[in-house]
XYZ file of C-alpha atoms in Angstrom:
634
model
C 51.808 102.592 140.174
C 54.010 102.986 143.325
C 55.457 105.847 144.793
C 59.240 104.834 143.633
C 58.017 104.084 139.813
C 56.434 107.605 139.681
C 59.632 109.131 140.346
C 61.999 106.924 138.152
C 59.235 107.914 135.054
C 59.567 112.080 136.354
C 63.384 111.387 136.643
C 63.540 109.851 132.435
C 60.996 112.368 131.436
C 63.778 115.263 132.407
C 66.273 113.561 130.076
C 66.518 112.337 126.533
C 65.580 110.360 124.449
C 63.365 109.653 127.148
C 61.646 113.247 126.859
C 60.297 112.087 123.562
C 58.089 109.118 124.597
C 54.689 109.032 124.938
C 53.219 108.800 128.620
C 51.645 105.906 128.890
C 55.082 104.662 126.981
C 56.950 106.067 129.470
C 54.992 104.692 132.543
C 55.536 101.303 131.624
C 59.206 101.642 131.158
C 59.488 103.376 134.595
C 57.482 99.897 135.911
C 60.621 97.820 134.593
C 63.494 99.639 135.181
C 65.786 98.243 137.945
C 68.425 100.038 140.133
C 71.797 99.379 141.022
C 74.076 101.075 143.172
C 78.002 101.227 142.888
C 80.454 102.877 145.248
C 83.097 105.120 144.219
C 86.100 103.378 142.360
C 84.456 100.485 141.746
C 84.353 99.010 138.232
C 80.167 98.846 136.640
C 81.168 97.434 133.408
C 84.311 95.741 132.114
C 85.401 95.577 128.726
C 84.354 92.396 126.778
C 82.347 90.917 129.248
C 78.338 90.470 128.136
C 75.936 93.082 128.734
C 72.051 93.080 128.701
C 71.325 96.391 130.031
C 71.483 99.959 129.025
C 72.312 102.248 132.030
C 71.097 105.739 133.150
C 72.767 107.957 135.929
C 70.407 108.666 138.434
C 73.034 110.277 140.439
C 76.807 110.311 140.754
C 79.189 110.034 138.079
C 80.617 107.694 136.269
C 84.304 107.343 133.426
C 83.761 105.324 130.519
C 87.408 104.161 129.077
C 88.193 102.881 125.644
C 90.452 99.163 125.463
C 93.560 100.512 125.947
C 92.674 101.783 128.633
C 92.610 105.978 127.376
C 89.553 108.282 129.575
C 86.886 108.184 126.807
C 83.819 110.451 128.200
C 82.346 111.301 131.834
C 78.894 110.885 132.293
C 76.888 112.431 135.175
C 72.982 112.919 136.360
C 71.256 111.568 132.786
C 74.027 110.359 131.096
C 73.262 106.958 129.402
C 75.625 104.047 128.761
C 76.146 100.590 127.433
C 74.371 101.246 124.240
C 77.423 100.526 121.986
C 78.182 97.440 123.472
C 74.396 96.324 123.053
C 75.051 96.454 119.432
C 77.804 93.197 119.587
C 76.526 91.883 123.150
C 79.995 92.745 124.491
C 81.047 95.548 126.667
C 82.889 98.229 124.360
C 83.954 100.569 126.531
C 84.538 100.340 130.643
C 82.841 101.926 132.825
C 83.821 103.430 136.523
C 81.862 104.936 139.529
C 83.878 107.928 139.630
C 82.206 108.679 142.951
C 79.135 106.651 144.614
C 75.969 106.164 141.757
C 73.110 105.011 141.666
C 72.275 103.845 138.178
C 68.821 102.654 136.553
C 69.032 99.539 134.100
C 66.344 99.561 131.245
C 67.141 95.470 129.323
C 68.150 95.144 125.887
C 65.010 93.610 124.673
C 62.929 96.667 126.174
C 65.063 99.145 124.647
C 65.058 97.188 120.985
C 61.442 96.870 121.668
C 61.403 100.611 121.999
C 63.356 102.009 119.306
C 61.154 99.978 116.719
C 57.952 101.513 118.522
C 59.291 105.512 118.610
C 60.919 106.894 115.885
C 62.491 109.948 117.652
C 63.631 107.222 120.586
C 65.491 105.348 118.375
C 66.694 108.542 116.063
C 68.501 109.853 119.613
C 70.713 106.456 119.161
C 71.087 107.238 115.469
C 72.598 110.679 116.518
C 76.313 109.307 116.985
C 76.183 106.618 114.322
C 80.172 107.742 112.869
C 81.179 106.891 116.354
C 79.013 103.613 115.861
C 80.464 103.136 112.979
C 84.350 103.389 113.772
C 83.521 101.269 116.204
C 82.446 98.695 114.698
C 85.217 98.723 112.064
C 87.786 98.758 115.249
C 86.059 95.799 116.796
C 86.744 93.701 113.531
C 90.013 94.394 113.552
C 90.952 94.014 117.158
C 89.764 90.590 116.970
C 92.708 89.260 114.948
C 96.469 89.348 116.357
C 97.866 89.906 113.428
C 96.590 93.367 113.194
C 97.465 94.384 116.258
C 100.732 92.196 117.124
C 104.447 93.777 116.069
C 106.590 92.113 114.365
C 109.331 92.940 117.543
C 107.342 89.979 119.169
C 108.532 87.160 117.006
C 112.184 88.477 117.487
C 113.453 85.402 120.098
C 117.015 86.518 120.180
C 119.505 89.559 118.886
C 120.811 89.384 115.333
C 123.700 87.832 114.438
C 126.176 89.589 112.053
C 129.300 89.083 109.989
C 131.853 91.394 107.932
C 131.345 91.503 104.356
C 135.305 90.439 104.367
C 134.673 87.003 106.698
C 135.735 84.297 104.596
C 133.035 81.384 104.044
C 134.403 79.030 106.195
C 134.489 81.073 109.291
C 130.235 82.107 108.457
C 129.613 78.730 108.020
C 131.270 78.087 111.342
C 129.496 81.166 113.434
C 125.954 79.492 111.768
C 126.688 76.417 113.120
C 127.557 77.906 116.567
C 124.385 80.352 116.716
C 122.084 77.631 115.553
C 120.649 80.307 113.394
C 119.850 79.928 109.173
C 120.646 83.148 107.944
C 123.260 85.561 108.778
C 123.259 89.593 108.174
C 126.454 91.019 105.991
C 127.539 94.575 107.381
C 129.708 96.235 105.994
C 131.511 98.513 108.605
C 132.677 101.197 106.469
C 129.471 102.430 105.009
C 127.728 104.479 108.405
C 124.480 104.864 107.901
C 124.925 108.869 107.823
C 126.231 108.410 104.129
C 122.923 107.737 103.216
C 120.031 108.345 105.288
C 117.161 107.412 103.145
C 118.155 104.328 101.469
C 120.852 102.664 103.792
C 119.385 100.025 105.406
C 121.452 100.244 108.997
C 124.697 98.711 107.909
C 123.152 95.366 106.220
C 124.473 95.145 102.951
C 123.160 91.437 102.517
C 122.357 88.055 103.914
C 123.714 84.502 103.412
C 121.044 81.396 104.231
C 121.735 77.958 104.735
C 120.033 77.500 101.063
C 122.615 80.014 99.480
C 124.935 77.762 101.269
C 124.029 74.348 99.366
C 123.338 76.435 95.786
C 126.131 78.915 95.661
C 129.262 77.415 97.744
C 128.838 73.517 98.157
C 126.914 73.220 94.798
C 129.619 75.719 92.958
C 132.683 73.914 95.082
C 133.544 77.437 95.621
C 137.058 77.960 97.673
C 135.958 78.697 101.373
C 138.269 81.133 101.966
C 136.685 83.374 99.476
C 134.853 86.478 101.326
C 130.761 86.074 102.302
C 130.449 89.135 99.785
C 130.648 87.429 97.180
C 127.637 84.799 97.675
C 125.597 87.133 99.607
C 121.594 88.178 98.193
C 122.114 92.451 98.160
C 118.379 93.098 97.270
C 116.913 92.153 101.101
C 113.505 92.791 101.940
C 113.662 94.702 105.183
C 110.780 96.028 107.488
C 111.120 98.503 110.427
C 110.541 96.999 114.310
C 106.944 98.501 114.148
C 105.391 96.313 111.098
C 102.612 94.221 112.250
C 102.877 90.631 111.804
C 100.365 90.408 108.948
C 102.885 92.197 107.044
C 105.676 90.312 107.637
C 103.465 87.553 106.752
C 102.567 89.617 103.366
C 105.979 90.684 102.752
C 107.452 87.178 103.068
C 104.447 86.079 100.816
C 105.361 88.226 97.697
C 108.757 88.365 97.589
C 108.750 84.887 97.772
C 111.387 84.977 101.189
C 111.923 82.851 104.030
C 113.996 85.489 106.028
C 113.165 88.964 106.765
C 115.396 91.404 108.513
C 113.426 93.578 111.014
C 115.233 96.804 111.518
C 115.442 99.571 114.658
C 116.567 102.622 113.228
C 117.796 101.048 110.151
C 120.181 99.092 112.162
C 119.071 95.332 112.069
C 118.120 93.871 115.766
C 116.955 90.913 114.412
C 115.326 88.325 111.813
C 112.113 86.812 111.165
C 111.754 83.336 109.568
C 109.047 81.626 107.712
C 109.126 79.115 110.320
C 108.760 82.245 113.301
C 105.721 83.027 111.454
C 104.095 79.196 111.115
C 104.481 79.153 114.779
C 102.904 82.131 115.426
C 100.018 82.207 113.159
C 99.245 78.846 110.373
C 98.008 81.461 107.531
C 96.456 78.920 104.753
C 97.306 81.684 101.962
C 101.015 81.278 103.058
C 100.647 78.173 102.431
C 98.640 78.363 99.194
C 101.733 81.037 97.721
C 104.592 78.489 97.996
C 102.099 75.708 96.424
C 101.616 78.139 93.272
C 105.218 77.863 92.710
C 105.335 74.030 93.131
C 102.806 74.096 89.949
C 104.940 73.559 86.354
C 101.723 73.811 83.871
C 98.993 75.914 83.232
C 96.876 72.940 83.730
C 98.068 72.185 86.917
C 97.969 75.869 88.263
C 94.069 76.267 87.251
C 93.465 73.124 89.243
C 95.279 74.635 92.160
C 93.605 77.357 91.864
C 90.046 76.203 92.931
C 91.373 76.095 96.535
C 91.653 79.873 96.477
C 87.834 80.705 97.867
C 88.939 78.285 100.566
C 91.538 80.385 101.502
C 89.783 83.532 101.410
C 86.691 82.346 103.552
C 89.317 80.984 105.870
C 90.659 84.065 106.264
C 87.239 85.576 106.600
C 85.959 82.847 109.906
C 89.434 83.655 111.465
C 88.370 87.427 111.466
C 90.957 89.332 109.400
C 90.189 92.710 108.026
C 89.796 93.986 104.858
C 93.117 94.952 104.490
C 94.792 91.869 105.390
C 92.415 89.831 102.716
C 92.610 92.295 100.009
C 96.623 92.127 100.267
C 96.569 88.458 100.563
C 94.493 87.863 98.065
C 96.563 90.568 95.524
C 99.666 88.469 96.530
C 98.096 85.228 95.477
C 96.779 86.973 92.370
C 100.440 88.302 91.455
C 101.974 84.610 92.485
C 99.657 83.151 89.581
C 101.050 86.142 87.178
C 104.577 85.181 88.196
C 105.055 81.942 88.209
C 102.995 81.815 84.168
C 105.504 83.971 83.701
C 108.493 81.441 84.850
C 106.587 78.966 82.660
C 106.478 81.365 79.466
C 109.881 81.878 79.480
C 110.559 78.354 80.083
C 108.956 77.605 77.047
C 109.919 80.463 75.171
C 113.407 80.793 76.083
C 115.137 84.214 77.936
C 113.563 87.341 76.788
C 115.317 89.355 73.981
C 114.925 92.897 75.542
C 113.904 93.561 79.442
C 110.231 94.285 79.963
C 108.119 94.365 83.432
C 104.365 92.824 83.629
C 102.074 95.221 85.074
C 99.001 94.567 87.224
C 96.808 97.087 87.047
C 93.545 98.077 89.560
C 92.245 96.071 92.458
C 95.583 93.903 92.018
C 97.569 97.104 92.246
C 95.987 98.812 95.262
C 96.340 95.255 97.397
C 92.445 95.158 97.129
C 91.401 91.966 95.523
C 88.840 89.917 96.411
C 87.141 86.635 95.046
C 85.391 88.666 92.300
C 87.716 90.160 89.870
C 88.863 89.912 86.414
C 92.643 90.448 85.041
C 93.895 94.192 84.422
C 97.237 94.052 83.304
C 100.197 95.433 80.745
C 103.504 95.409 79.884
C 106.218 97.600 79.553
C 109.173 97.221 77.082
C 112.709 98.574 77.058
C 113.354 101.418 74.777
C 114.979 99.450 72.264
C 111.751 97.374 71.575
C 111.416 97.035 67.932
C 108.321 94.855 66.987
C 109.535 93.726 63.732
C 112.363 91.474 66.071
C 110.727 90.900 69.421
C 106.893 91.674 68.594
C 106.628 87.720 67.954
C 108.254 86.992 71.346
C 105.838 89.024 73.547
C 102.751 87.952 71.391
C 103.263 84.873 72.753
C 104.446 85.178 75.981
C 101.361 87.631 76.717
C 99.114 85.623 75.329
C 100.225 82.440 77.546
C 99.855 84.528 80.617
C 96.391 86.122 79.623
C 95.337 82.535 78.921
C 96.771 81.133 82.017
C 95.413 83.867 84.242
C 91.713 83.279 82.558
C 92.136 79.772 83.328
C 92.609 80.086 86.666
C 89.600 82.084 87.349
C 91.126 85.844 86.986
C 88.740 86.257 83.869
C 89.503 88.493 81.053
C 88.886 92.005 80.899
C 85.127 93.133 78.991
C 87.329 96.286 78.295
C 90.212 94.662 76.618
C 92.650 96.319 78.997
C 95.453 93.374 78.829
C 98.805 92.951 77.691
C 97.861 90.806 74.897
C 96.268 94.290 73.439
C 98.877 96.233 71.760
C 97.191 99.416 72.582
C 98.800 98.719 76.026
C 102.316 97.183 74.884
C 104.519 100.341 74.880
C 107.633 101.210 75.837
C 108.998 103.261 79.339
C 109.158 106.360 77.608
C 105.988 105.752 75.271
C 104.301 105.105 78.725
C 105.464 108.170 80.533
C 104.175 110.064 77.524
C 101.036 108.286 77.506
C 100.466 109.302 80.758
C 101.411 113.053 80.108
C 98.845 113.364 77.383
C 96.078 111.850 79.647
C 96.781 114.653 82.511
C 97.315 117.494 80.049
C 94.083 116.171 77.803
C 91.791 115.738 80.258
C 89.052 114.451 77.960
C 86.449 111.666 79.154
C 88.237 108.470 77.344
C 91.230 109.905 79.321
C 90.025 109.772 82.575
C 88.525 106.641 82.267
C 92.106 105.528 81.887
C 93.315 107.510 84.937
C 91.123 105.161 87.186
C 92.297 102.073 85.883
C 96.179 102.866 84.582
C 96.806 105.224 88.025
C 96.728 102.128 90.347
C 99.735 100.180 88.671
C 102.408 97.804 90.458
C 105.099 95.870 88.957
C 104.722 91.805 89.216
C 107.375 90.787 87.017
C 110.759 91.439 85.441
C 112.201 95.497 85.821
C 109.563 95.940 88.726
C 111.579 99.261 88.930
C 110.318 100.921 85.861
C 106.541 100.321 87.378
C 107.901 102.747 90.462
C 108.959 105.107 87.802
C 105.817 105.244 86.548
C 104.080 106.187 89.889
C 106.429 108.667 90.963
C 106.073 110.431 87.140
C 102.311 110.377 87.734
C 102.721 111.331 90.706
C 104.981 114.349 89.754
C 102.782 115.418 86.525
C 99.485 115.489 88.468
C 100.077 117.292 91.561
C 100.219 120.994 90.238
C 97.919 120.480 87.349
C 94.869 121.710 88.786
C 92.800 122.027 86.157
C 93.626 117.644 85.428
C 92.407 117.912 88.948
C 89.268 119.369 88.679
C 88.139 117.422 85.873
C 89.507 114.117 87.793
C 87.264 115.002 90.746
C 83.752 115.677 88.428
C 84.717 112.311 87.116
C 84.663 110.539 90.883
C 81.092 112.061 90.967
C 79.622 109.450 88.515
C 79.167 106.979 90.852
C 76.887 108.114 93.752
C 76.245 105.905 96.432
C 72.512 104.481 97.075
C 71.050 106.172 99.721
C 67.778 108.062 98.444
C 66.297 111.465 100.161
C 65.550 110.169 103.143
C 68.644 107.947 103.552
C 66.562 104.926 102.517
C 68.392 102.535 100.252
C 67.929 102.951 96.081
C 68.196 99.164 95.234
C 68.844 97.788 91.882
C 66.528 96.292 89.090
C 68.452 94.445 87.141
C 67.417 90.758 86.904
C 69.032 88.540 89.296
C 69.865 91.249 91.198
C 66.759 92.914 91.549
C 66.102 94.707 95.267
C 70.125 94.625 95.682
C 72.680 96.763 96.377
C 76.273 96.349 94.215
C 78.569 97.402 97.008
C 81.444 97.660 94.783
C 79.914 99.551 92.050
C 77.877 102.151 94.651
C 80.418 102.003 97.384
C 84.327 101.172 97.321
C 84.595 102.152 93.890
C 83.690 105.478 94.372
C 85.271 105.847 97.407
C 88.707 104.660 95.689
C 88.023 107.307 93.242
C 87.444 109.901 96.003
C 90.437 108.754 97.579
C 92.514 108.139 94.653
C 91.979 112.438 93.603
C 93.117 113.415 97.219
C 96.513 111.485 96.857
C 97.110 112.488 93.721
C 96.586 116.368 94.761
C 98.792 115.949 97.421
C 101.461 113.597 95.115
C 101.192 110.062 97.200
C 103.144 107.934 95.533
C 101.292 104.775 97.640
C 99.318 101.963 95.906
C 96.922 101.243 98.439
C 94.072 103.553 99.290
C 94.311 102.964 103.020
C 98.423 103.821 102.741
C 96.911 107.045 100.378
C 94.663 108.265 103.245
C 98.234 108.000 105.629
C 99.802 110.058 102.661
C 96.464 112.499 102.640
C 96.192 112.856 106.408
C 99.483 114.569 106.858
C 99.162 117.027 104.287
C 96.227 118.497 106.572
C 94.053 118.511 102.872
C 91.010 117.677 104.360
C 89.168 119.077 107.834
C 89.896 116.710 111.135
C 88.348 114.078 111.410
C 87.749 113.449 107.616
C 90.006 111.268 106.764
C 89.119 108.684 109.560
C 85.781 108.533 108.080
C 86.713 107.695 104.884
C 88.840 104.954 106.220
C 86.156 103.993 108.540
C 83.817 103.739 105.138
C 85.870 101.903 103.001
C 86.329 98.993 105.377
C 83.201 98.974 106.743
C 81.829 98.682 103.244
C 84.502 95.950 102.084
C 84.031 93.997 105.076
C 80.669 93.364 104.236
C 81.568 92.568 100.504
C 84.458 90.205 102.023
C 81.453 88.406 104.553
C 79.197 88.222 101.422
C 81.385 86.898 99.039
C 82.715 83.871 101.683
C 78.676 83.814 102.420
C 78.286 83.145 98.643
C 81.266 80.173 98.456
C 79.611 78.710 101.275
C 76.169 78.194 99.655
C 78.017 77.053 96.986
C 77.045 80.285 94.768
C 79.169 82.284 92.444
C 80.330 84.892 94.602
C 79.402 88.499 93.453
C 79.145 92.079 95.104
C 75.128 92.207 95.128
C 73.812 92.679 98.430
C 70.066 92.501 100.080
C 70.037 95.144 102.967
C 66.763 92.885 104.099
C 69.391 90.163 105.251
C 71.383 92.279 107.214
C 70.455 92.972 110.690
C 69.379 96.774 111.846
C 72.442 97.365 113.631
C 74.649 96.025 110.267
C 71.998 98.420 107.641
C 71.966 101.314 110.094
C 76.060 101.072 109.959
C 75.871 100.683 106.072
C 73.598 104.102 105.554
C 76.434 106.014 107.724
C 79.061 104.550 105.696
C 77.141 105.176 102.032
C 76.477 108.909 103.938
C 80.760 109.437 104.461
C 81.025 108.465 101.217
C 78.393 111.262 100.106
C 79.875 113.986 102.034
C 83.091 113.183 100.569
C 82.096 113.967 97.259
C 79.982 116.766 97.845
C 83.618 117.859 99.328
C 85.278 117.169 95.954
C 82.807 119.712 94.208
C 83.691 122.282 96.624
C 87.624 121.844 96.641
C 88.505 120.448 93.173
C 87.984 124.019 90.922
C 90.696 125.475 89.110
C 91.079 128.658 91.589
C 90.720 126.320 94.801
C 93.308 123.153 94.295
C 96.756 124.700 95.438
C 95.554 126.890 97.651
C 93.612 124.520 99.649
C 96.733 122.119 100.049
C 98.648 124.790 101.314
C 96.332 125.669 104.402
């Protein structure tokens, strides 16, 4: 061996993970290591580009940045780098000569060779697997737009505004001038200071060119008559800083082609559904306005085998978790809705109000292709089932149907509206609800994890807000509902065995699997679910709850961020197996076989099942009777 190789294998012998190989290991490394040599200010690696190589500092310094462009770490005499972007083949984070190195480059192939040969070599790698881990969940979504695009971009001009007083005529004329097809109502004696939380900026409605045909020409209303009094009052509105995706998801269940996008609730603008096609042709878009087109059940259930297209589509064209789960919860709720238009077609106008409830997966915007229906129904207090009992039968029983039809099976637990265990008025609800977090018994909390996620789909949508902000209310400063909630979340632990090898199933078909839903978001929704309720989140969605969580400082730094890490991590590779499963032209399911995933993808699933472990070993320790208040309030 020459001269130079003896000193580039005393040099990695100094340094780990190098320290830990054998000699005769470690001589043959040193025998294909090359150097490189970068001045000071020059750029070694730039973000995105391909790498091969992992690099050690022989001398010098070096910066590593993340995307944006933030100072991530400085690295100096032994320092390695490169080894994230190994993972993906793509630089993750750039790298400087912060003054003149010299750097030696060991290949990727070596390196994989090594860490299968050396157990403590590749353990060293191991060490920061949570940052691994985040990154990998931040490299999924960065590769879609419409995660990281605002909704400020699609805004091509300012927002054009009218009086509520303007008479028709002159609207119509300021539309036609603009070129625009919707105008915003203000209404300039309300300032937003009268009502800080619910004003919307001064918009008090909007007119489209469809209100136009339907409520003025259709009506042969006089045009001198004030925009007031055809103007839509209950606008969906987003703030400046939505990202497009939820535009897109807004516009999708509400049903609406115009979206005012607000600066300090004061409108600067409005997005169309025709803004959005241009930007981004989203097939579930699409696939929501053709459920609506559908006017039997028949016809609805056919449409409804091009749903796994959507959802794999969505899954090639890299969305995240979040993005698919909401889509696919806003297709699911479009089914619910417009069986609903057809039941009360066919049964005529209900005799009391009520509001159809989804319930779950639905609820939280977390559906996927695997699901069955959770739903209810709440009545108005004057229900009497002697004169409307016959009504809802039906009307329940045609959605239930409908839904089952269309793939959204029923429920093994009977938890439908069709049951009349789960017909019951607001106030029967409310108190429903009140004896499960006073009772805390185990039937009871069974029904916390399903009945807790709740959203309104149809009819007094209000009264399903009611509901959440009750719960909310009653469960916050009953610790002792709490504590018994949190020993339930325990049930479910997730499969990682002493030493963090995988516990697989034997079951059947799904022998030597994994049931990612069952070991892994489930319980981490549960985990999840007990923080926001401690802290009284009022959100559906678990990702909104961990917002919620993170700013009432419950749980230490950097906990939180795992957990959100976790959970789409592990649904992301649910999502990938599921669209995996429609492609082989299998019934999708949530089974996994670590075997088929790669060591980079099972290494990322142990840290992931390991958050999810800490997390409830954290439950046990915060969630006693003499620990709940006082640990919000640090």
């Amino acid at each position: 061996m020459q001269s130079e190789q003896i000193e580039i294998q005393r040099f990695l012998k100094r340094f780990p993970p190098f320290d830990a190989l054998p000699d005769e290991a470690l001589t043959h490394l040193a025998m294909k290591v090359e150097i490189a040599y970068h001045v000071a200010g020059s750029d070694i690696l730039n973000y995105g580009e391909p790498i091969n190589d992992l690099f050690v500092v022989r001398s010098g310094a070096v910066e590593t940045f993340r995307r944006n462009g933030e100072l991530y770490n400085r690295l100096d005499v032994g320092g390695t780098f490169g080894q994230v972007g190994l993972r993906g083949g793509r630089v993750r984070f750039a790298v400087r000569a912060l003054e003149d190195t010299l750097v030696y480059c060991i290949s990727a192939d070596l390196l994989n060779d090594y860490c299968d040969q050396h157990e403590n070599f590749f353990n060293y790698f191991e060490v920061d697997s949570a940052a691994l881990l985040h990154q990998s969940v931040v490299d999924q979504t960065s590769k879609n737009d419409l995660t990281t695009d605002k909704v400020k971009s699609l805004l091509m001009r300012g927002v054009v505004t009218v009086t509520k007083d303007t008479p028709i005529s002159k609207a119509a004329l300021i539309m036609t001038q603009e070129n625009v097809s919707s105008l915003l109502i203000t209404d300039p004696a309300k300032p937003i200071e009268n009502d800080p939380e619910d004003d919307d900026g001064q918009a008090v409605g909007i007119i489209t060119n469809r209100d136009f045909v339907n409520r003025v020409i259709a009506q042969e209303l006089d045009l001198q008559t004030p925009i007031s009094e055809v103007m839509s009052t209950d606008m969906v509105v987003l703030d400046e800083n939505a990202y497009v995706y939820e535009v897109m998801l807004a516009m999708l269940r509400f049903n609406v082609h115009h979206l005012p996008i607000l600066k300090k609730k004061k409108p600067i603008g409005v997005v169309t559904l025709a803004d959005i096609v241009r930007y981004e042709s989203q097939s579930s878009l699409f696939l929501v306005r053709g459920i609506f087109a559908q006017n039997s059940v028949d016809e609805l259930a056919s449409y409804a085998e091009s749903v796994p297209e959507a959802f794999v589509r969505m899954v090639n064209e890299d969305a995240n978790s979040h993005m698919i789960g909401s889509a696919m919860s806003v297709i699911g709720r479009s089914f619910k809705q417009r069986l609903l238009e057809l039941a009360e077609d066919k049964l005529g106008k209900p005799p009391i109000p009520y509001c159809f409830l989804a319930l779950g997966s639905m609820a939280r915007d977390e559906q996927l292709l695997v699901t069955d229906q959770d739903n209810a129904i709440i009545f108005d207090d004057s229900y009497d089932a002697g004169l409307h009992g016959e009504y809802f039968s039906a009307l329940t029983n045609f959605v239930c149907d409908g839904l089952n039809a269309c793939g959204y099976t029923y429920c093994t637990g009977d938890i439908m509206a069709t049951n009349p265990k789960w017909q019951l008025t607001l106030s029967q609800w409310k108190g429903l609800f009140s004896q499960w977090i006073t009772h805390a018994d185990p039937e009871a909390l069974l029904h916390c994890s399903i009945f807790f996620d709740l959203d309104g789909v149809w009819g007094r949508e209000q009264w399903a807000a009611d509901l959440r902000r009750h719960i909310a209310t009653e469960a916050k400063d009953n610790s002792k509902f709490l504590a018994a909630l949190a020993r339930n979340a325990l049930s479910r632990t997730p499969p990682l065995g002493f030493f963090k090898a995988f516990v697989m199933e034997k079951d059947g078909r799904h022998n030597n699997t994994i049931n990612l839903k069952r070991r892994g978001t489930a319980p981490l929704t549960d985990v999840i679910r007990v923080h926001a309720l401690a802290v009284g989140s009022r959100a559906r969605n678990s990702f909104e709850r961990l917002d919620d969580i993170i700013n009432t400082k419950l749980l230490p730094d950097g906990n939180a961020q795992d957990l959100r890490d976790a959970l789409e991590y592990l649904s992301i590779v649910r999502v990938k197996h599921q669209a995996n499963d429609v492609n082989q032209k299998l019934p999708p399911d949530n089974n996994i076989e670590p075997d088929n995933l790669s060591r980079f993808e099972r290494r990322n699933l142990k840290e992931a099942f390991q958050v999810l472990s800490v997390a409830q070993n954290f439950l046990k320790f915060r969630y006693t009777t003499n620990k709940i208040m006082a640990g919000i309030k640090d």
